Amino acid sequence: MSFDVLQDKIRAMKNPTVAGLDARIEYVPEHLRQNAYAEYGPGFQGACEAIWQFNVGLIDALHDIVPAVKPQAAYYENLGWRGMELLERTIRYAKSKGLFVIADIKRGDIGSTAAAYAEGWLSGAKIEGRVFKSFDADCVTLNGYMGSDSINPFLKAARQEDKCVFVLVKTSNPGSGELQDLVAGDRQVYQVMGDLTQRLTGGTEGKYGYSIAGAVTGATYPSDIRALRKRLEHTFFLVPGYGAQGGTADDVKCAFDKYGHGAIVNSSRGIMCAWQKTGSDGTNFAAAARNAAIAMRDDIKQFVTIL
Amino acid sequence: MSFDVLQDKIRAMKNPTVAGLDARIEYVPEHLRQNAYAEYGPGFQGACEAIWQFNVGLIDALHDIVPAVKPQAAYYENLGWRGMELLERTIRYAKSKGLFVIADIKRGDIGSTAAAYAEGWLSGAKIEGRVFKSFDADCVTLNGYMGSDSINPFLKAARQEDKCVFVLVKTSNPGSGELQDLVAGDRQVYQVMGDLTQRLTGGTEGKYGYSIAGAVTGATYPSDIRALRKRLEHTFFLVPGYGAQGGTADDVKCAFDKYGHGAIVNSSRGIMCAWQKTGSDGTNFAAAARNAAIAMRDDIKQFVTIL
C-alpha cells in the first residue's frame, strides 16, 4: 500500500514535507540557462535542458532530506511535448534516488478516458496486449467534479500497481470557496467531495490503515483542515499553501493525527527558488534549496512530533 | 472572436457537429497498425505512427463535412511524451485543413500554474521574453472546481489570441449528478458553475454576441440543457454524449437557440469507429467515418435548422 511507503519514508526522515518541482524557466539560475542555450538554443530544447540540470541539482540536494517530490505537470506541458519528455525523465530520476513522486496533474475525466489517463500516469498503456510505462508516478492528484466516474478508473490503476491518489477536496487558493464552500443540505460541497472519495475507496488498507485515496486540503484554510481531519479519519492529506501562499506550520499541524501521521505538506517556490533570496547569482541553488528544506522541516517539527 | 469563427464554419457547412479524435490504438484498423509496427515496432513509437496515419485519414475525410475536431488529450497522454508529440502534430494538421480545434484537456489549476497550462495550449510559452507555441489549439475545455482562479488565466490567454474556452458545467456521465446536481440555496452546483463562468467573462463579444467562455452540457440530460439554454443566453454549448452515450438528436436540439445557433454536438466513437460496423477489415475507415459524419449531420438537421 503506497501510503504506507510514503508514511515510512516520512518517519525515517522525520520530515512530513514534499518539495515541488515546478519547471519554470524563470526559476532556473542564469548559469544553467546560458549553458543550455549555448548548446540547444533559447527555445523549447534549451529551456528543457536548463530545467533538467536544475531538477537534477535539486533532486541530488534534497533526496536525503525530503521523502517526496511533486512535479507540477502544467509547467512541463507549458513546454510542449519536449516538456513532457523532461517530465518523464525527471520522475524516473527522482524515483531512482528513492524519492516518492506525486505527479500534480489534477486530471478529471470519465470512463475509458479517465482510464487512459490512469494508465499513462500510473499503471502503463496497453499496446497489443503488452504494457508500456511512461510517466509512471507513485501517486497523482485528481479533480472529481465529474463524480465517481472520474475517480474509480484511477483507483483501479492505483490498486493494480500498489499506488495511490489525492483528490482535490478543499484547495488553498483565494477563490476555492466559490464552488467548494457552497452549502448543500448539511454539508459543504468540499465535504461531499471528501465523503464521496472515501466511499469509493472501499475502506482502509495497509499497516497504517489509510484508504487508497488521499485528499488535497489547503493550508490556507486551517479550520477546514481541522474539520476534515475529524471527518476523514483514515485519509492521507496533501497540504499545499505553506510558505509563499501564506500557510504557517501552526496552520498545517491540524492536518496530522495524534501520532504526527497522515499528512504531507508541500512547498514549491520556498525551496526551488531559495537561491533568489541569498543575493547570489544562483550557482548555490542546490545548497540554498537544501537549507530551505531543512528549515521547513524544522519549522514543522516545532508543531508536529512524528512517532 | 473565436466563437464567431466557429459559428461561421458551422453555418457554412450547415453542420453543428464536432468529430472526436480519441487516439486509442484499438480503434485503428489492422492494416495501419501492422504497417506501423513493421517500421517502428509494437510499442509507443509504432502506436503513435499508426494513430497518426489514422488521424490523417480521418481529417482528410472529414474536413469538408465537419467544422471542428476535438482531440481528447487523455488518449495522447496515455502514450507518454511521444503521444503528446503526436497530439501537437495532429492539431497542426487539422488546423492546416481549416478545421477548428477544440483540445479536450479539462485542465483545472490556479494562478501561475493555470497560466502555464493556458500558455501551453493557447497563447504560447514565454522563454527569455520570446513566445513559443506548441499545442496551440483554437479552444480548450476546463474544469472550474477550484473557482475563478482556475478560469481567469485561460480567459486572459484566450482573449490575447482571439481564442475561446468551454468550462465543464453539466457533464454527460452517469455520475455527473453526485456533485453537480447538489442543491445550494436556490441553485444547483452546475448552475452556480455556469453563472460563475459567465460573470468572469465580462459580457458578450463579436458579431454573434457570445461570451468568450462556453459551457459543456451533456446530451444525456436534455432537461438540464433546456434550463441552461434559458439561463445562459449568450453562452456557446459543447454537447457531448450524442450516440454511443445515449443522447439523441431530439435531446440535443434544446442546446440551440431559435436561429439554430450557439451549440456544437460531439461524436467520437460513432464517427472514428464507424468502420467497425461495416463488417470490413478497416481499409474503408475513412469513407466509413465520412458517411457516419454525414448521417449525424442529417440526423441533427431534422431537429435543428441553421439560419
Coordinates of C-alpha atoms in Angstrom, one line a residue:
Chain A
M1 CA 0.0 0.0 0.0
S2 CA 1.5 3.2 -1.3
F3 CA 0.6 5.5 1.6
D4 CA 2.4 3.0 3.9
V5 CA 5.6 3.6 1.7
L6 CA 5.1 7.3 2.0
Q7 CA 4.5 7.3 5.7
D8 CA 7.5 5.0 6.3
K9 CA 9.7 7.5 4.3
I10 CA 8.3 10.4 6.3
R11 CA 9.1 8.6 9.6
A12 CA 12.6 7.6 8.5
M13 CA 13.4 11.2 7.7
K14 CA 11.3 12.7 10.4
N15 CA 10.1 15.1 7.7
P16 CA 6.5 15.3 6.5
T17 CA 7.2 17.6 3.6
V18 CA 7.2 17.3 -0.2
A19 CA 9.2 19.6 -2.4
G20 CA 7.5 20.9 -5.5
L21 CA 9.4 20.6 -8.8
D22 CA 7.7 23.4 -10.8
A23 CA 9.6 23.7 -14.0
R24 CA 9.5 27.4 -14.7
I25 CA 12.4 28.7 -16.7
E26 CA 12.4 31.9 -14.7
Y27 CA 13.3 29.9 -11.6
V28 CA 16.5 28.4 -13.2
P29 CA 19.7 30.3 -12.3
E30 CA 21.5 32.2 -15.1
H31 CA 24.5 29.9 -15.5
L32 CA 22.3 26.8 -16.2
R33 CA 20.2 28.8 -18.7
Q34 CA 23.2 30.2 -20.6
N35 CA 24.9 26.8 -20.8
A36 CA 21.8 25.2 -22.1
Y37 CA 21.0 27.9 -24.6
A38 CA 24.6 27.8 -25.9
E39 CA 24.2 24.1 -26.7
Y40 CA 20.5 23.9 -27.7
G41 CA 19.4 27.5 -28.5
P42 CA 16.9 29.7 -26.5
G43 CA 13.8 27.7 -27.3
F44 CA 12.0 24.6 -26.1
Q45 CA 15.0 22.4 -26.3
G46 CA 17.3 24.8 -24.4
A47 CA 14.7 25.6 -21.8
C48 CA 14.1 21.8 -21.2
E49 CA 17.9 21.2 -20.8
A50 CA 18.3 24.1 -18.4
I51 CA 15.3 22.8 -16.3
W52 CA 16.7 19.3 -16.4
Q53 CA 20.0 20.4 -15.0
F54 CA 18.1 22.4 -12.3
N55 CA 15.9 19.4 -11.4
V56 CA 18.9 17.1 -11.2
G57 CA 20.6 19.5 -8.9
L58 CA 17.5 19.9 -6.7
I59 CA 16.9 16.2 -6.5
D60 CA 20.5 15.4 -5.6
A61 CA 20.4 18.1 -2.9
L62 CA 17.1 17.1 -1.5
H63 CA 16.7 13.3 -1.7
D64 CA 18.1 12.6 1.8
I65 CA 16.1 15.5 3.4
V66 CA 12.6 15.2 1.9
P67 CA 10.7 11.9 1.4
A68 CA 8.9 13.1 -1.7
V69 CA 8.8 15.5 -4.7
K70 CA 5.8 16.9 -6.5
P71 CA 6.3 17.8 -10.1
Q72 CA 3.6 20.1 -11.4
A73 CA 2.5 18.9 -14.8
A74 CA 1.4 22.4 -16.0
Y75 CA 5.0 23.7 -16.2
Y76 CA 6.2 20.8 -18.2
E77 CA 3.1 20.9 -20.5
N78 CA 3.8 24.6 -21.0
L79 CA 6.9 23.5 -23.0
G80 CA 5.0 21.2 -25.3
W81 CA 6.0 17.5 -25.9
R82 CA 9.6 18.3 -25.1
G83 CA 8.4 19.4 -21.6
M84 CA 6.5 16.1 -21.2
E85 CA 9.7 14.2 -22.1
L86 CA 11.5 16.2 -19.5
L87 CA 8.8 15.3 -17.0
E88 CA 9.1 11.6 -17.7
R89 CA 12.9 11.8 -17.2
T90 CA 12.5 13.9 -14.1
I91 CA 10.1 11.4 -12.5
R92 CA 12.4 8.5 -13.4
Y93 CA 15.4 10.2 -11.9
A94 CA 13.6 11.2 -8.7
K95 CA 12.5 7.6 -8.2
S96 CA 16.0 6.3 -8.9
K97 CA 17.1 8.5 -5.9
G98 CA 14.5 6.9 -3.6
L99 CA 12.0 9.8 -3.7
F100 CA 8.3 9.2 -3.7
V101 CA 6.8 11.0 -6.7
I102 CA 3.4 12.7 -6.6
A103 CA 2.6 13.9 -10.1
D104 CA 0.4 17.0 -9.6
I105 CA -1.8 16.6 -12.7
K106 CA -5.3 17.4 -11.3
R107 CA -6.8 15.3 -14.1
G108 CA -10.5 14.7 -14.3
D109 CA -12.3 12.8 -17.0
I110 CA -14.7 9.8 -17.2
G111 CA -14.8 6.1 -18.0
S112 CA -12.4 5.0 -20.6
T113 CA -10.9 8.5 -20.9
A114 CA -10.1 8.5 -17.2
A115 CA -8.7 5.0 -17.6
A116 CA -6.4 6.3 -20.4
Y117 CA -5.0 9.0 -18.1
A118 CA -4.7 6.5 -15.2
E119 CA -2.7 4.1 -17.4
G120 CA -0.5 6.9 -18.7
W121 CA 0.3 8.1 -15.2
L122 CA 0.1 5.0 -13.0
S123 CA -0.3 1.6 -14.5
G124 CA 1.1 1.8 -18.1
A125 CA -0.5 1.9 -21.5
K126 CA -1.7 -1.3 -23.2
I127 CA -0.5 -1.7 -26.7
E128 CA -1.4 -5.0 -28.4
G129 CA -1.7 -6.7 -25.0
R130 CA 1.6 -5.6 -23.6
V131 CA 2.0 -2.8 -21.0
F132 CA 4.3 0.2 -21.6
K133 CA 5.1 2.7 -18.9
S134 CA 5.8 6.4 -19.5
F135 CA 5.1 8.9 -16.7
D136 CA 4.8 6.1 -14.1
A137 CA 4.4 8.3 -10.9
D138 CA 3.8 6.8 -7.4
C139 CA 0.7 8.9 -7.0
V140 CA -1.3 11.6 -8.8
T141 CA -3.7 14.4 -7.9
L142 CA -7.3 14.3 -9.3
N143 CA -10.2 16.6 -9.8
G144 CA -13.6 14.9 -9.0
Y145 CA -16.1 17.5 -10.3
M146 CA -17.4 14.9 -12.7
G147 CA -18.1 12.5 -9.9
S148 CA -17.2 8.9 -9.2
D149 CA -16.8 8.1 -12.9
S150 CA -13.7 10.3 -12.8
I151 CA -12.2 8.7 -9.7
N152 CA -12.8 5.0 -10.0
P153 CA -10.6 4.3 -13.0
F154 CA -7.7 5.9 -11.2
L155 CA -8.4 3.8 -8.0
K156 CA -8.3 0.7 -10.2
A157 CA -5.0 1.6 -11.8
A158 CA -3.5 2.6 -8.4
R159 CA -4.7 -0.6 -6.8
Q160 CA -3.2 -2.7 -9.5
E161 CA 0.3 -1.1 -9.0
D162 CA 0.2 -0.5 -5.3
K163 CA 0.0 3.2 -5.9
C164 CA -2.3 5.9 -4.6
V165 CA -4.1 9.2 -5.4
F166 CA -5.0 12.5 -3.9
V167 CA -8.4 14.0 -4.8
L168 CA -8.9 17.8 -4.6
V169 CA -11.2 18.4 -1.7
K170 CA -10.6 21.9 -0.3
T171 CA -7.9 23.8 -2.2
S172 CA -5.6 26.6 -1.0
N173 CA -6.4 29.3 -3.5
P174 CA -8.4 32.5 -2.6
G175 CA -11.3 31.5 -4.9
S176 CA -11.6 27.9 -3.7
G177 CA -14.8 28.7 -1.8
E178 CA -16.8 29.8 -4.8
L179 CA -17.8 26.2 -5.5
Q180 CA -16.3 24.2 -2.7
D181 CA -17.8 26.1 0.2
L182 CA -21.4 26.1 -1.1
V183 CA -23.8 24.5 1.5
A184 CA -25.8 21.7 0.1
G185 CA -28.1 20.1 2.8
D186 CA -26.0 19.6 5.9
R187 CA -22.6 19.6 4.1
Q188 CA -20.4 21.9 2.1
V189 CA -19.5 20.8 -1.4
Y190 CA -15.9 20.0 -0.4
Q191 CA -17.2 17.8 2.4
V192 CA -19.3 16.0 -0.1
M193 CA -16.3 15.5 -2.3
G194 CA -14.3 14.2 0.7
D195 CA -17.1 11.8 1.7
L196 CA -17.6 10.6 -1.9
T197 CA -14.0 9.9 -2.3
Q198 CA -13.8 7.8 0.9
R199 CA -16.9 5.9 0.0
L200 CA -15.4 4.9 -3.3
T201 CA -12.2 3.6 -1.8
G202 CA -13.9 0.7 0.0
G203 CA -12.1 1.2 3.3
T204 CA -8.7 1.3 4.8
E205 CA -5.6 -0.7 3.8
G206 CA -2.0 -1.5 4.9
K207 CA -0.3 -1.3 8.2
Y208 CA -1.1 2.4 8.8
G209 CA -4.7 2.0 7.8
Y210 CA -5.2 4.7 5.2
S211 CA -7.6 4.4 2.3
I212 CA -6.1 4.4 -1.2
A213 CA -7.4 7.9 -2.0
G214 CA -6.0 10.9 0.0
A215 CA -7.3 14.4 0.0
V216 CA -5.8 17.8 -1.0
T217 CA -6.6 20.3 1.8
G218 CA -5.1 23.7 1.6
A219 CA -3.0 25.1 4.4
T220 CA -4.7 28.5 4.0
Y221 CA -7.9 27.2 5.5
P222 CA -6.8 25.6 8.8
S223 CA -10.3 25.4 10.3
D224 CA -11.5 23.5 7.3
I225 CA -8.5 21.1 7.6
R226 CA -9.3 20.6 11.3
A227 CA -12.9 19.7 10.5
L228 CA -11.8 17.4 7.6
R229 CA -9.2 15.6 9.9
K230 CA -12.1 14.6 12.2
R231 CA -14.4 13.7 9.4
L232 CA -11.9 11.7 7.3
E233 CA -10.0 9.8 9.9
H234 CA -8.3 7.4 7.6
T235 CA -7.5 9.8 4.8
F236 CA -4.0 10.9 4.0
F237 CA -3.8 14.7 3.4
L238 CA -1.7 16.6 0.9
V239 CA -1.4 20.1 2.2
P240 CA -0.4 22.9 -0.3
G241 CA -0.3 26.6 0.6
Y242 CA 2.6 26.5 3.2
G243 CA 5.0 29.4 2.7
A244 CA 4.6 31.6 -0.4
Q245 CA 0.7 31.2 -0.2
G246 CA 0.6 32.2 3.5
G247 CA 0.1 29.0 5.4
T248 CA 2.2 28.5 8.5
A249 CA 3.5 25.5 10.4
D250 CA 0.9 26.3 13.1
D251 CA -1.8 26.2 10.4
V252 CA -0.8 22.8 9.0
K253 CA -0.4 21.0 12.3
C254 CA -4.1 20.2 12.4
A255 CA -3.7 18.1 9.2
F256 CA -1.8 15.5 11.3
D257 CA -3.2 12.9 13.7
K258 CA -2.1 12.5 17.3
Y259 CA 0.9 10.3 16.2
G260 CA 2.0 13.0 13.7
H261 CA 1.0 10.8 10.9
G262 CA -1.3 11.1 7.9
A263 CA -0.3 14.3 6.1
I264 CA 2.4 15.8 4.0
V265 CA 3.0 19.5 3.4
N266 CA 4.1 20.9 0.1
S267 CA 6.5 23.8 -0.6
S268 CA 7.4 24.7 -4.1
R269 CA 8.8 28.2 -4.6
G270 CA 10.1 28.3 -1.0
I271 CA 12.6 25.5 -1.7
M272 CA 13.2 25.7 -5.5
C273 CA 13.7 29.5 -5.5
A274 CA 15.5 29.7 -2.2
W275 CA 18.7 30.8 -4.1
Q276 CA 16.9 34.0 -5.1
K277 CA 16.8 35.2 -1.5
T278 CA 20.5 34.6 -0.9
G279 CA 21.5 37.5 -3.1
S280 CA 23.8 35.3 -5.1
D281 CA 24.0 34.5 -8.8
G282 CA 22.3 31.1 -8.3
T283 CA 25.4 28.9 -8.5
N284 CA 24.5 28.0 -4.9
F285 CA 20.9 27.0 -5.9
A286 CA 21.3 23.4 -4.7
A287 CA 22.7 24.3 -1.3
A288 CA 20.1 27.0 -0.9
A289 CA 17.3 24.6 -1.6
R290 CA 18.7 22.1 0.8
N291 CA 18.9 24.7 3.6
A292 CA 15.4 25.8 2.9
A293 CA 14.1 22.2 3.0
I294 CA 15.9 21.7 6.4
A295 CA 14.4 25.0 7.7
M296 CA 10.9 23.9 6.6
R297 CA 11.3 20.5 8.2
D298 CA 12.5 22.1 11.5
D299 CA 9.7 24.7 11.4
I300 CA 7.0 22.0 11.1
K301 CA 8.7 19.8 13.7
Q302 CA 8.1 22.6 16.2
F303 CA 4.4 21.8 15.9
V304 CA 4.3 18.2 14.8
T305 CA 6.0 15.2 16.5
I306 CA 6.3 12.2 14.3
L307 CA 6.2 9.0 16.3
Chain B
M1 CA -13.8 36.4 -31.5
S2 CA -13.3 32.7 -31.8
F3 CA -16.9 31.6 -31.3
D4 CA -17.7 33.8 -34.3
V5 CA -15.2 31.8 -36.3
L6 CA -16.8 28.5 -35.1
Q7 CA -20.4 29.7 -35.8
D8 CA -19.4 30.8 -39.3
K9 CA -17.9 27.5 -40.1
I10 CA -21.0 25.7 -38.7
R11 CA -23.2 27.9 -40.9
A12 CA -21.1 27.4 -44.0
M13 CA -21.3 23.6 -43.6
K14 CA -24.8 23.6 -42.2
N15 CA -23.4 21.2 -39.7
P16 CA -23.2 21.9 -35.9
T17 CA -21.1 18.8 -35.1
V18 CA -17.6 18.2 -33.9
A19 CA -15.7 14.9 -34.5
G20 CA -13.7 13.5 -31.6
L21 CA -10.2 12.4 -32.3
D22 CA -9.6 9.9 -29.5
A23 CA -6.3 8.2 -30.2
R24 CA -7.0 4.7 -28.9
I25 CA -4.8 2.1 -30.7
E26 CA -7.8 -0.3 -30.5
Y27 CA -9.7 2.0 -32.8
V28 CA -7.1 1.8 -35.6
P29 CA -7.6 -0.7 -38.4
E30 CA -5.3 -3.7 -38.6
H31 CA -3.5 -2.6 -41.8
L32 CA -2.4 0.7 -40.3
R33 CA -1.2 -1.0 -37.1
Q34 CA 0.7 -3.7 -38.9
N35 CA 2.5 -1.2 -41.2
A36 CA 3.5 1.0 -38.3
Y37 CA 4.7 -1.9 -36.2
A38 CA 6.7 -3.2 -39.1
E39 CA 8.5 0.1 -39.3
Y40 CA 8.7 1.2 -35.6
G41 CA 7.9 -1.8 -33.5
P42 CA 4.8 -2.6 -31.4
G43 CA 5.5 0.0 -28.7
F44 CA 4.9 3.7 -28.2
Q45 CA 6.5 4.7 -31.5
G46 CA 4.6 2.2 -33.6
A47 CA 1.3 3.0 -31.8
C48 CA 1.9 6.7 -32.4
E49 CA 2.7 6.2 -36.1
A50 CA -0.5 4.0 -36.6
I51 CA -2.7 6.6 -34.9
W52 CA -1.1 9.4 -36.9
Q53 CA -2.0 7.6 -40.1
F54 CA -5.5 7.1 -38.8
N55 CA -5.9 10.7 -37.7
V56 CA -4.6 12.0 -41.1
G57 CA -7.1 9.7 -42.9
L58 CA -9.9 10.9 -40.7
I59 CA -9.1 14.6 -41.0
D60 CA -8.8 14.3 -44.8
A61 CA -12.1 12.5 -45.0
L62 CA -14.0 14.8 -42.6
H63 CA -12.6 18.3 -43.1
D64 CA -15.2 19.4 -45.7
I65 CA -18.1 17.8 -43.7
V66 CA -17.5 18.8 -40.1
P67 CA -16.4 22.3 -39.0
A68 CA -14.4 21.1 -36.0
V69 CA -12.4 18.3 -34.4
K70 CA -11.9 17.5 -30.7
P71 CA -8.8 15.6 -29.8
Q72 CA -9.1 14.1 -26.3
A73 CA -5.8 14.7 -24.5
A74 CA -6.1 11.6 -22.3
Y75 CA -5.5 9.2 -25.2
Y76 CA -2.4 11.0 -26.3
E77 CA -1.0 11.4 -22.8
N78 CA -1.6 7.7 -22.4
L79 CA 1.3 7.2 -24.8
G80 CA 3.7 9.3 -22.9
W81 CA 5.7 12.2 -24.5
R82 CA 5.5 10.5 -27.9
G83 CA 1.7 10.7 -27.6
M84 CA 2.0 14.4 -26.8
E85 CA 4.2 15.0 -29.9
L86 CA 1.5 13.2 -31.9
L87 CA -1.1 15.5 -30.4
E88 CA 0.8 18.6 -31.4
R89 CA 1.2 17.3 -34.9
T90 CA -2.5 16.3 -35.1
I91 CA -3.6 19.7 -34.0
R92 CA -1.3 21.4 -36.6
Y93 CA -2.5 19.2 -39.4
A94 CA -6.2 19.7 -38.5
K95 CA -5.8 23.5 -38.5
S96 CA -3.9 23.3 -41.8
K97 CA -7.1 21.7 -43.2
G98 CA -9.3 24.5 -42.0
L99 CA -10.7 22.7 -39.0
F100 CA -11.5 24.4 -35.7
V101 CA -9.6 22.5 -33.0
I102 CA -11.1 22.1 -29.5
A103 CA -8.5 20.4 -27.3
D104 CA -10.4 18.4 -24.7
I105 CA -8.0 18.8 -21.8
K106 CA -10.3 19.5 -18.9
R107 CA -7.4 21.2 -17.1
G108 CA -8.0 23.0 -13.8
D109 CA -5.3 24.6 -11.7
I110 CA -4.7 28.0 -10.2
G111 CA -2.8 31.3 -10.7
S112 CA 0.6 30.9 -12.4
T113 CA 0.0 27.2 -12.8
A114 CA -3.2 27.7 -14.7
A115 CA -1.4 30.4 -16.7
A116 CA 1.3 27.8 -17.6
Y117 CA -1.4 25.5 -19.0
A118 CA -3.1 28.3 -20.8
E119 CA 0.1 29.4 -22.5
G120 CA 0.9 25.8 -23.5
W121 CA -2.5 25.2 -25.0
L122 CA -3.5 28.7 -26.3
S123 CA -1.1 31.6 -26.2
G124 CA 2.4 30.1 -26.3
A125 CA 5.2 29.6 -23.7
K126 CA 7.4 32.5 -22.8
I127 CA 11.1 31.7 -22.9
E128 CA 13.5 34.7 -22.3
G129 CA 10.9 37.1 -23.5
R130 CA 10.0 35.3 -26.7
V131 CA 6.8 33.3 -27.3
F132 CA 7.0 29.7 -28.5
K133 CA 3.9 27.8 -29.4
S134 CA 3.3 24.0 -29.0
F135 CA -0.2 22.6 -28.7
D136 CA -1.8 25.8 -30.0
A137 CA -5.4 24.8 -30.1
D138 CA -8.3 27.2 -31.0
C139 CA -10.2 26.3 -27.8
V140 CA -9.8 24.1 -24.7
T141 CA -12.1 22.5 -22.2
L142 CA -11.7 23.4 -18.5
N143 CA -12.6 22.2 -15.0
G144 CA -13.6 25.0 -12.7
Y145 CA -13.9 23.2 -9.3
M146 CA -11.1 25.4 -7.9
G147 CA -13.1 28.5 -8.8
S148 CA -12.4 31.7 -10.7
D149 CA -8.6 31.4 -10.1
S150 CA -8.7 28.4 -12.4
I151 CA -10.7 30.0 -15.2
N152 CA -9.3 33.6 -15.4
P153 CA -5.8 32.8 -16.6
F154 CA -7.3 30.8 -19.5
L155 CA -9.7 33.7 -20.4
K156 CA -6.7 36.0 -20.4
A157 CA -4.7 33.8 -22.8
A158 CA -7.8 33.2 -25.0
R159 CA -8.5 36.9 -25.2
Q160 CA -4.9 37.6 -26.2
E161 CA -5.1 35.2 -29.2
D162 CA -8.8 35.6 -30.1
K163 CA -9.5 32.1 -28.9
C164 CA -12.1 30.7 -26.5
V165 CA -12.8 28.0 -23.9
F166 CA -15.5 25.6 -22.7
V167 CA -16.0 25.2 -19.0
L168 CA -17.5 21.9 -17.7
V169 CA -20.9 22.8 -16.4
K170 CA -23.2 19.7 -16.5
T171 CA -21.4 16.7 -17.9
S172 CA -22.8 13.7 -19.7
N173 CA -21.7 10.8 -17.5
P174 CA -23.9 8.8 -15.2
G175 CA -22.2 10.1 -12.0
S176 CA -22.2 13.7 -13.0
G177 CA -25.0 14.5 -10.6
E178 CA -23.1 13.4 -7.5
L179 CA -21.5 16.8 -7.2
Q180 CA -23.1 18.9 -10.0
D181 CA -26.7 18.3 -9.0
L182 CA -26.3 19.2 -5.4
V183 CA -28.7 22.0 -4.4
A184 CA -27.1 25.0 -2.7
G185 CA -29.6 27.7 -1.9
D186 CA -31.8 28.3 -5.0
R187 CA -29.3 26.8 -7.5
Q188 CA -27.7 23.5 -8.3
V189 CA -23.9 23.4 -8.3
Y190 CA -23.8 23.1 -12.1
Q191 CA -25.9 26.3 -12.3
V192 CA -23.5 28.0 -10.0
M193 CA -20.6 26.9 -12.2
G194 CA -22.4 28.2 -15.3
D195 CA -23.3 31.6 -13.6
L196 CA -19.7 32.0 -12.2
T197 CA -18.2 31.4 -15.6
Q198 CA -20.4 33.9 -17.3
R199 CA -19.7 36.5 -14.6
L200 CA -16.0 36.1 -15.2
T201 CA -16.2 36.7 -19.0
G202 CA -17.3 40.3 -18.6
G203 CA -20.1 40.1 -21.2
T204 CA -20.6 39.2 -24.8
E205 CA -18.4 39.8 -27.8
G206 CA -18.3 39.5 -31.6
K207 CA -20.9 39.6 -34.2
Y208 CA -22.9 36.7 -32.8
G209 CA -22.7 38.0 -29.2
Y210 CA -21.3 35.0 -27.4
S211 CA -19.1 35.4 -24.3
I212 CA -15.6 34.0 -24.5
A213 CA -16.3 31.1 -22.2
G214 CA -18.7 28.4 -23.5
A215 CA -20.2 25.6 -21.4
V216 CA -20.0 21.8 -21.6
T217 CA -23.6 20.4 -21.2
G218 CA -24.2 16.7 -21.7
A219 CA -26.7 15.4 -24.2
T220 CA -27.8 12.8 -21.7
Y221 CA -29.5 15.4 -19.5
P222 CA -31.8 17.2 -22.0
S223 CA -33.9 18.9 -19.4
D224 CA -30.8 20.4 -17.8
I225 CA -29.7 21.7 -21.2
R226 CA -33.1 23.3 -21.7
A227 CA -32.8 25.1 -18.4
L228 CA -29.2 26.2 -19.1
R229 CA -30.1 27.5 -22.5
K230 CA -32.6 29.8 -20.9
R231 CA -30.3 30.8 -18.1
L232 CA -27.1 31.3 -20.2
E233 CA -28.5 33.0 -23.2
H234 CA -25.1 34.2 -24.6
T235 CA -23.1 31.0 -23.9
F236 CA -21.9 28.6 -26.6
F237 CA -22.6 25.0 -25.6
L238 CA -20.4 22.0 -26.4
V239 CA -22.7 18.9 -26.1
P240 CA -21.1 15.5 -25.6
G241 CA -23.0 12.3 -25.1
Y242 CA -24.7 12.0 -28.5
G243 CA -24.7 8.5 -30.0
A244 CA -22.6 6.0 -28.0
Q245 CA -23.6 7.5 -24.6
G246 CA -27.3 7.5 -25.5
G247 CA -28.1 11.2 -26.4
T248 CA -30.3 11.6 -29.5
A249 CA -30.8 14.4 -32.0
D250 CA -34.1 15.2 -30.3
D251 CA -32.2 15.5 -27.0
V252 CA -29.6 17.9 -28.3
K253 CA -32.0 20.3 -30.1
C254 CA -32.7 22.3 -26.9
A255 CA -29.0 23.3 -26.8
F256 CA -29.6 25.6 -29.8
D257 CA -31.3 29.0 -29.9
K258 CA -34.1 29.8 -32.2
Y259 CA -31.7 30.5 -35.1
G260 CA -30.1 27.1 -34.7
H261 CA -27.0 28.8 -33.4
G262 CA -24.9 28.6 -30.2
A263 CA -24.1 24.9 -29.8
I264 CA -22.0 22.1 -31.3
V265 CA -22.6 18.4 -30.7
N266 CA -19.7 16.0 -30.3
S267 CA -19.4 12.4 -31.6
S268 CA -16.3 10.4 -31.1
R269 CA -16.6 6.6 -31.4
G270 CA -19.7 7.0 -33.7
I271 CA -17.5 8.6 -36.4
M272 CA -14.0 7.3 -35.7
C273 CA -15.1 3.6 -35.2
A274 CA -17.8 3.6 -37.9
W275 CA -15.6 1.2 -40.0
Q276 CA -16.1 -1.5 -37.2
K277 CA -19.8 -1.6 -38.0
T278 CA -19.3 -2.1 -41.8
G279 CA -18.1 -5.7 -41.3
S280 CA -14.9 -4.8 -43.2
D281 CA -11.2 -5.1 -42.3
G282 CA -11.0 -1.4 -41.8
T283 CA -9.3 -0.4 -45.1
N284 CA -12.5 1.6 -45.6
F285 CA -12.2 3.5 -42.3
A286 CA -12.1 7.0 -43.9
A287 CA -15.1 6.5 -46.1
A288 CA -17.0 4.9 -43.2
A289 CA -16.2 7.9 -40.9
R290 CA -17.3 10.3 -43.6
N291 CA -20.6 8.5 -44.1
A292 CA -21.2 8.4 -40.4
A293 CA -20.4 12.2 -40.1
I294 CA -22.9 12.9 -42.9
A295 CA -25.5 10.7 -41.3
M296 CA -25.0 12.5 -38.0
R297 CA -25.3 15.9 -39.7
D298 CA -28.5 14.9 -41.4
D299 CA -29.9 13.4 -38.2
I300 CA -29.4 16.6 -36.3
K301 CA -30.7 18.7 -39.2
Q302 CA -34.1 17.0 -38.8
F303 CA -34.4 18.9 -35.5
V304 CA -32.2 21.9 -35.9
T305 CA -32.5 24.5 -38.7
I306 CA -29.4 26.6 -39.0
L307 CA -30.2 30.1 -40.3

